[in-house]
mmCIF file of C-alpha atoms and ligand atoms in Angstrom:
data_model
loop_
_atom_site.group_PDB
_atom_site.id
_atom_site.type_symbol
_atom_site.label_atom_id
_atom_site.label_comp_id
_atom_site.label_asym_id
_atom_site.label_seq_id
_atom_site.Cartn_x
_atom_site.Cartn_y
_atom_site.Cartn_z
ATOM 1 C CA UNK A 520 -10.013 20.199 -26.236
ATOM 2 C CA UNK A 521 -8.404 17.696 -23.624
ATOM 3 C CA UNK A 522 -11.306 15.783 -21.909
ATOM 4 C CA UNK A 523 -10.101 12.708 -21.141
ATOM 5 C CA UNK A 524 -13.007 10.175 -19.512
ATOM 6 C CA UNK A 525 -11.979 7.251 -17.119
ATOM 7 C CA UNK A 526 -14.556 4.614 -16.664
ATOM 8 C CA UNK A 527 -17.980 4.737 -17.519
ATOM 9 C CA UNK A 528 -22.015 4.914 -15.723
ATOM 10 C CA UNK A 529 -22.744 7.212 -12.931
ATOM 11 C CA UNK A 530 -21.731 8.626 -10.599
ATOM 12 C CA UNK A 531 -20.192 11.159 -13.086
ATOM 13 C CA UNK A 532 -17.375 13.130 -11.978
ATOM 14 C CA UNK A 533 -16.024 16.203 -13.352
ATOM 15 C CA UNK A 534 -12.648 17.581 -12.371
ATOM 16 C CA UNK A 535 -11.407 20.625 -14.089
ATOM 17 C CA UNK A 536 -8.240 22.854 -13.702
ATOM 18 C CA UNK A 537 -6.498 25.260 -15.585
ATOM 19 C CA UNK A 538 -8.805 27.693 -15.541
ATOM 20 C CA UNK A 539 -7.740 30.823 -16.138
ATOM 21 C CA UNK A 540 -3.948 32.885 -16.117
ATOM 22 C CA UNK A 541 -1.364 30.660 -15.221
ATOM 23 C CA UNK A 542 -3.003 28.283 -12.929
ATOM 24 C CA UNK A 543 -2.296 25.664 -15.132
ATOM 25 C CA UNK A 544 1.518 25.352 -14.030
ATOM 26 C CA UNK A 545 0.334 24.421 -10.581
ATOM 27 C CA UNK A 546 -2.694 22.337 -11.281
ATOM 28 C CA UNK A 547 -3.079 20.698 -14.768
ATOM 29 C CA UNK A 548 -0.608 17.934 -13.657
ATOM 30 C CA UNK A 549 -2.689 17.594 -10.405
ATOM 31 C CA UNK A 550 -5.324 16.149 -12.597
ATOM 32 C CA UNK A 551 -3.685 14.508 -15.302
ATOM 33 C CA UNK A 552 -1.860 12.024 -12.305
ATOM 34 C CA UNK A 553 -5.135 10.593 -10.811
ATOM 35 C CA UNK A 554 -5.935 7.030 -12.064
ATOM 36 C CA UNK A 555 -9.570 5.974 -12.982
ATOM 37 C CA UNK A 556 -12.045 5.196 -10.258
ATOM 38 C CA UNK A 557 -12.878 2.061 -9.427
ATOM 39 C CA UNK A 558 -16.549 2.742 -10.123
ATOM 40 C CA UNK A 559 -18.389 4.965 -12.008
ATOM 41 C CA UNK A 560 -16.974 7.991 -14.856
ATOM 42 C CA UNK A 561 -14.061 10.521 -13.881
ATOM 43 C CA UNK A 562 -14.041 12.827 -16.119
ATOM 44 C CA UNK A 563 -10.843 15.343 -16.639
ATOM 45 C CA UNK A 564 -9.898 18.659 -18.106
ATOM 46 C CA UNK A 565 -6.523 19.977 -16.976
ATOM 47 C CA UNK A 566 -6.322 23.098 -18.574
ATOM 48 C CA UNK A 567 -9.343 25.224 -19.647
ATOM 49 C CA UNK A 568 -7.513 28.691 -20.597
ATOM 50 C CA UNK A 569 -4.283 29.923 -20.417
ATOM 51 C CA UNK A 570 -5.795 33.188 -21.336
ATOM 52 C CA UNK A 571 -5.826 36.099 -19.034
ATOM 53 C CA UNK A 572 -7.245 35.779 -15.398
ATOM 54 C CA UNK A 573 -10.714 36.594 -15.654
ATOM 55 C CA UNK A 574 -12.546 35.571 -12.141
ATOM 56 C CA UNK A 575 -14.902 32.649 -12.073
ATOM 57 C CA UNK A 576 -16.771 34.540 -9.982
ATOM 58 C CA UNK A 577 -17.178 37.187 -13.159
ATOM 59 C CA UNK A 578 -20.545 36.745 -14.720
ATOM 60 C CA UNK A 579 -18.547 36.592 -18.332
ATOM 61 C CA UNK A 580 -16.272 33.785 -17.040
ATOM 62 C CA UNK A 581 -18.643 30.613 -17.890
ATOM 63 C CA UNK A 582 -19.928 32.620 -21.065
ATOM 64 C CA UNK A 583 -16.566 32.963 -22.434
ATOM 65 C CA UNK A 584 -13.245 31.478 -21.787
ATOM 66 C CA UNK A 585 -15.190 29.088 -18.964
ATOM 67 C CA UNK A 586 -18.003 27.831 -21.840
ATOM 68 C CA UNK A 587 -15.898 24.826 -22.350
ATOM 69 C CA UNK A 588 -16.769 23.579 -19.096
ATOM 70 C CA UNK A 589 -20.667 24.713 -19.250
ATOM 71 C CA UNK A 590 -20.531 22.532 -22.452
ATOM 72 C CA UNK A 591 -19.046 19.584 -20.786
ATOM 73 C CA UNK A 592 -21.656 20.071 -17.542
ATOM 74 C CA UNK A 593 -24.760 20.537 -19.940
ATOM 75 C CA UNK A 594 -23.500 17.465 -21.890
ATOM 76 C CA UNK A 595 -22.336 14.507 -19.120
ATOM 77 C CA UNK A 596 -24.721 16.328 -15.847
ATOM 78 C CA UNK A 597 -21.994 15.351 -13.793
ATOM 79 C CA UNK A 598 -23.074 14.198 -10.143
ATOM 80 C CA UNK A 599 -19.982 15.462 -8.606
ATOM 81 C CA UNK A 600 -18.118 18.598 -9.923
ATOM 82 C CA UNK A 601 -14.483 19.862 -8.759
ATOM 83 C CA UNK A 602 -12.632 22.694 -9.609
ATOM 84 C CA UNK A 603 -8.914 22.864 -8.603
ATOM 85 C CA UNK A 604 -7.915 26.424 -8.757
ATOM 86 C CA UNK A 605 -4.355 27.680 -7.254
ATOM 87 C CA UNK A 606 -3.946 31.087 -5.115
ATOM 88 C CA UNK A 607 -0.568 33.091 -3.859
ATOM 89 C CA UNK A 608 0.172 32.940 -0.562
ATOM 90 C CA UNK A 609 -0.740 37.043 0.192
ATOM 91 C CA UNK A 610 -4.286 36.422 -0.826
ATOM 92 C CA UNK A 611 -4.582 33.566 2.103
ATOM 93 C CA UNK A 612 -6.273 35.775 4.484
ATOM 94 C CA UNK A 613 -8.447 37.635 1.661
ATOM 95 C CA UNK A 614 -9.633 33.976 0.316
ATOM 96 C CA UNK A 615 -10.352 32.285 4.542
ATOM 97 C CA UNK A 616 -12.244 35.622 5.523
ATOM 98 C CA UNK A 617 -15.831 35.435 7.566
ATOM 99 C CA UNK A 618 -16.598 38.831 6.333
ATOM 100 C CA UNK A 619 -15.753 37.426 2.668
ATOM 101 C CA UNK A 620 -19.283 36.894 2.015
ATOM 102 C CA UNK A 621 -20.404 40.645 2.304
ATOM 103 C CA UNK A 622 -17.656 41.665 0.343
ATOM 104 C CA UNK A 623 -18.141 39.379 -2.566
ATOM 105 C CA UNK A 624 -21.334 37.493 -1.572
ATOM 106 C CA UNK A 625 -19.372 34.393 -1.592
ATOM 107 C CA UNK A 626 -18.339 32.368 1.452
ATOM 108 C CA UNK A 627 -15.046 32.461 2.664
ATOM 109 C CA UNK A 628 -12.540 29.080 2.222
ATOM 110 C CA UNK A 629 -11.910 26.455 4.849
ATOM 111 C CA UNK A 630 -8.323 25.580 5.495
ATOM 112 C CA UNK A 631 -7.425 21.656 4.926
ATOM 113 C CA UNK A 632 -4.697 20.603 5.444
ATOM 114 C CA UNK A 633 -1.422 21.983 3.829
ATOM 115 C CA UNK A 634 -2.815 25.626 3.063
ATOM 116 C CA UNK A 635 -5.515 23.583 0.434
ATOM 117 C CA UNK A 636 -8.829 25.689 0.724
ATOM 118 C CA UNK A 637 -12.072 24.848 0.635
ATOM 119 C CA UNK A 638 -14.917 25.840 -0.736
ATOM 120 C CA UNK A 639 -18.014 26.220 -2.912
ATOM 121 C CA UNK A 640 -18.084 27.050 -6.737
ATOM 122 C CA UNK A 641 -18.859 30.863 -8.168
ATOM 123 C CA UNK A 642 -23.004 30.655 -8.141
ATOM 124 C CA UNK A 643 -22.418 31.613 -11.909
ATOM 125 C CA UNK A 644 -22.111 28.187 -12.556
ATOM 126 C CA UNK A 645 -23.579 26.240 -9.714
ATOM 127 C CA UNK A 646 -26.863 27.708 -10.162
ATOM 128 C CA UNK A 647 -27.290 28.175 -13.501
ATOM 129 C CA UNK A 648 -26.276 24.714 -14.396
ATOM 130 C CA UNK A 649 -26.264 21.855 -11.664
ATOM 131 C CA UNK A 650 -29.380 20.359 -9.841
ATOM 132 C CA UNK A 651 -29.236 20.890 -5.848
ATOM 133 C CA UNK A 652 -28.194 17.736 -5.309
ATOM 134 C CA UNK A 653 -25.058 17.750 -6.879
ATOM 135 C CA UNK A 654 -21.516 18.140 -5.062
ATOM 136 C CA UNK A 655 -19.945 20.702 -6.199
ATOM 137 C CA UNK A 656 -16.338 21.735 -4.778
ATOM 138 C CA UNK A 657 -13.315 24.039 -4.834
ATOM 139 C CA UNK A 658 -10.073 23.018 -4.009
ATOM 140 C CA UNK A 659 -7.139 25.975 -3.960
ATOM 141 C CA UNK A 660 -4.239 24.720 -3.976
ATOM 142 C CA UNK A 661 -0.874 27.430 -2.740
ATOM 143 C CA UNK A 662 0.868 27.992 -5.503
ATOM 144 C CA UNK A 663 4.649 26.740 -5.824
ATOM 145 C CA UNK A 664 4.255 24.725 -2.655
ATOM 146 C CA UNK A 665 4.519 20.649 -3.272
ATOM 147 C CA UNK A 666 3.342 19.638 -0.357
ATOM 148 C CA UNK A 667 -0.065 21.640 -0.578
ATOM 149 C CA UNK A 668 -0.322 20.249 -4.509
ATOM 150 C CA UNK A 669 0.084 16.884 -3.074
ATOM 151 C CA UNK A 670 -2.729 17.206 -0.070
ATOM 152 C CA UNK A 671 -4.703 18.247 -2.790
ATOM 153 C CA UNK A 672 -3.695 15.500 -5.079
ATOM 154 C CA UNK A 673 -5.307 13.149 -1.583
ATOM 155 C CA UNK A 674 -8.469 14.800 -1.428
ATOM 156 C CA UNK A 675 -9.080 14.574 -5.144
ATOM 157 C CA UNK A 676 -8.483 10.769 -5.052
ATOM 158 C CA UNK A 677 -11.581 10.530 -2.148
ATOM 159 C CA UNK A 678 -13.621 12.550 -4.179
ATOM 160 C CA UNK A 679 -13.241 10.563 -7.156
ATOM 161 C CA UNK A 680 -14.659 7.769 -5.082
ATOM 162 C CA UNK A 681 -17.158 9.062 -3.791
ATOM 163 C CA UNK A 682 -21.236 8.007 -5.296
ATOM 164 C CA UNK A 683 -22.926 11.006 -3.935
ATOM 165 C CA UNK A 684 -22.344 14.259 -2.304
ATOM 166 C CA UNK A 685 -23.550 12.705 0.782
ATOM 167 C CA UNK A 686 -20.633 10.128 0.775
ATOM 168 C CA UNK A 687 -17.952 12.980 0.708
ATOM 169 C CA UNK A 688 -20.058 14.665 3.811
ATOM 170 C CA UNK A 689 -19.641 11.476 5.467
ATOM 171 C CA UNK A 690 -16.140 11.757 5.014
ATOM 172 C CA UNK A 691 -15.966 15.506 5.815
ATOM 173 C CA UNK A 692 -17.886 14.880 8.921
ATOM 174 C CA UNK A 693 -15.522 12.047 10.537
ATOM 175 C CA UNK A 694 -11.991 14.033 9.760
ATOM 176 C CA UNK A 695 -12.961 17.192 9.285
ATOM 177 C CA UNK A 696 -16.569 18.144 10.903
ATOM 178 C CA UNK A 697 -15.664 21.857 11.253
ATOM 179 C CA UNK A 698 -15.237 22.037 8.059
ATOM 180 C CA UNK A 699 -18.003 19.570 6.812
ATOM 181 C CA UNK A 700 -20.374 21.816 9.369
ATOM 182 C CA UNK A 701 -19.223 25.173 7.577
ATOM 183 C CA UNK A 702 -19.772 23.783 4.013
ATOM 184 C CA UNK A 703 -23.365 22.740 5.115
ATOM 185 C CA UNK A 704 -24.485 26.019 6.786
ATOM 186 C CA UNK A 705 -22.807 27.529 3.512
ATOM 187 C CA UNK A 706 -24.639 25.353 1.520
ATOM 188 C CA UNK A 707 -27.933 25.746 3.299
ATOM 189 C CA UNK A 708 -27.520 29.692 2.977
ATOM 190 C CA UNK A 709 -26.736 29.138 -1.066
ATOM 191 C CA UNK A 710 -30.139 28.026 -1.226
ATOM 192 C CA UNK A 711 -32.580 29.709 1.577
ATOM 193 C CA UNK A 712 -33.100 26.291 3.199
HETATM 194 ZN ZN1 LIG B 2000 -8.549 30.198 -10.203
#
């Protein structure tokens, strides 16, 4: 296994990519090119499975090719979890949808900046396994298109300075409210409150 750890104390972050297929050509490098925060743990694993595509949001995913990261995530509790996933560019509209969420009962993505998506993690794994407070993200990244791998590459160097999932709101909220509003009523639904 390739877990490397940066740093050390909390906040603990978690980045993982390479999850499943061939994401790992677009994403693993993503990772492996972020230096170490200046506070606090990063915590990387570029590639989980090069193994077929099984969906995260497949109840087998975490149990099986995906139990390397419920083993990290029972082990280290991270306070802030990302996973950086990759998507072809016919699925865009698919992935953004507002009707998404009765289709698949997950919210559609918000568009960043450079066709990067945003958006929760499969409820396989945030529920199961992370405490309410924890931030836990998606990044999509378009697949064989540099300049969305390097927005991506941006936002993941915020996150990994951010303490709390509160900080990264507070940055959501000042460049990107619509989206930071979204991800909150999202969030809020996730949980009935
Ligand atoms: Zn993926």
């Amino acid at each position: 296994m390739l877990l490397k750890i940066y740093g050390k104390g909390r906040p603990f972050r978690l980045f993982v990519a390479g999850l499943h297929g061939q994401e790992w050509q677009d994403t693993s490098d993503v990772l492996l090119n972020i230096e170490r925060p200046s506070s606090g743990t990063l915590a990387i694993l570029p590639v989980v499975s090069r193994g077929k595509y099984i969906s995260t949001l497949d109840g087998d995913f975490y149990k099986g090719m995906g139990k390397l990261i419920v083993d990290v995530v029972e082990e280290c509790q991270p306070d802030i979890y990302v996973e950086l996933h990759s998507y072809s560019s016919e699925n865009f509209h698919k992935l953004v949808s507002s009707t998404r969420i009765n289709e698949i009962g997950v919210p559609g993505f918000s568009v960043l900046e450079n066709n990067v998506l945003m958006g929760s993690v499969s409820p396989h794994i945030r529920r199961d396994h992370f405490p309410v407070e924890a931030l836990c993200l998606t990044f999509e990244i378009e697949r064989l298109d540099q300049s969305s791998k390097e927005f991506a590459a941006k936002m993941l160097r915020v996150v990994k300075e951010c303490r709390s999932r509160d900080g990264f709101i507070e940055y959501m909220m000042e460049r990107y409210p619509n989206v930071a509003k979204k991800a909150i009523e999202d969030y809020k639904k996730f949980y009935g409150s």
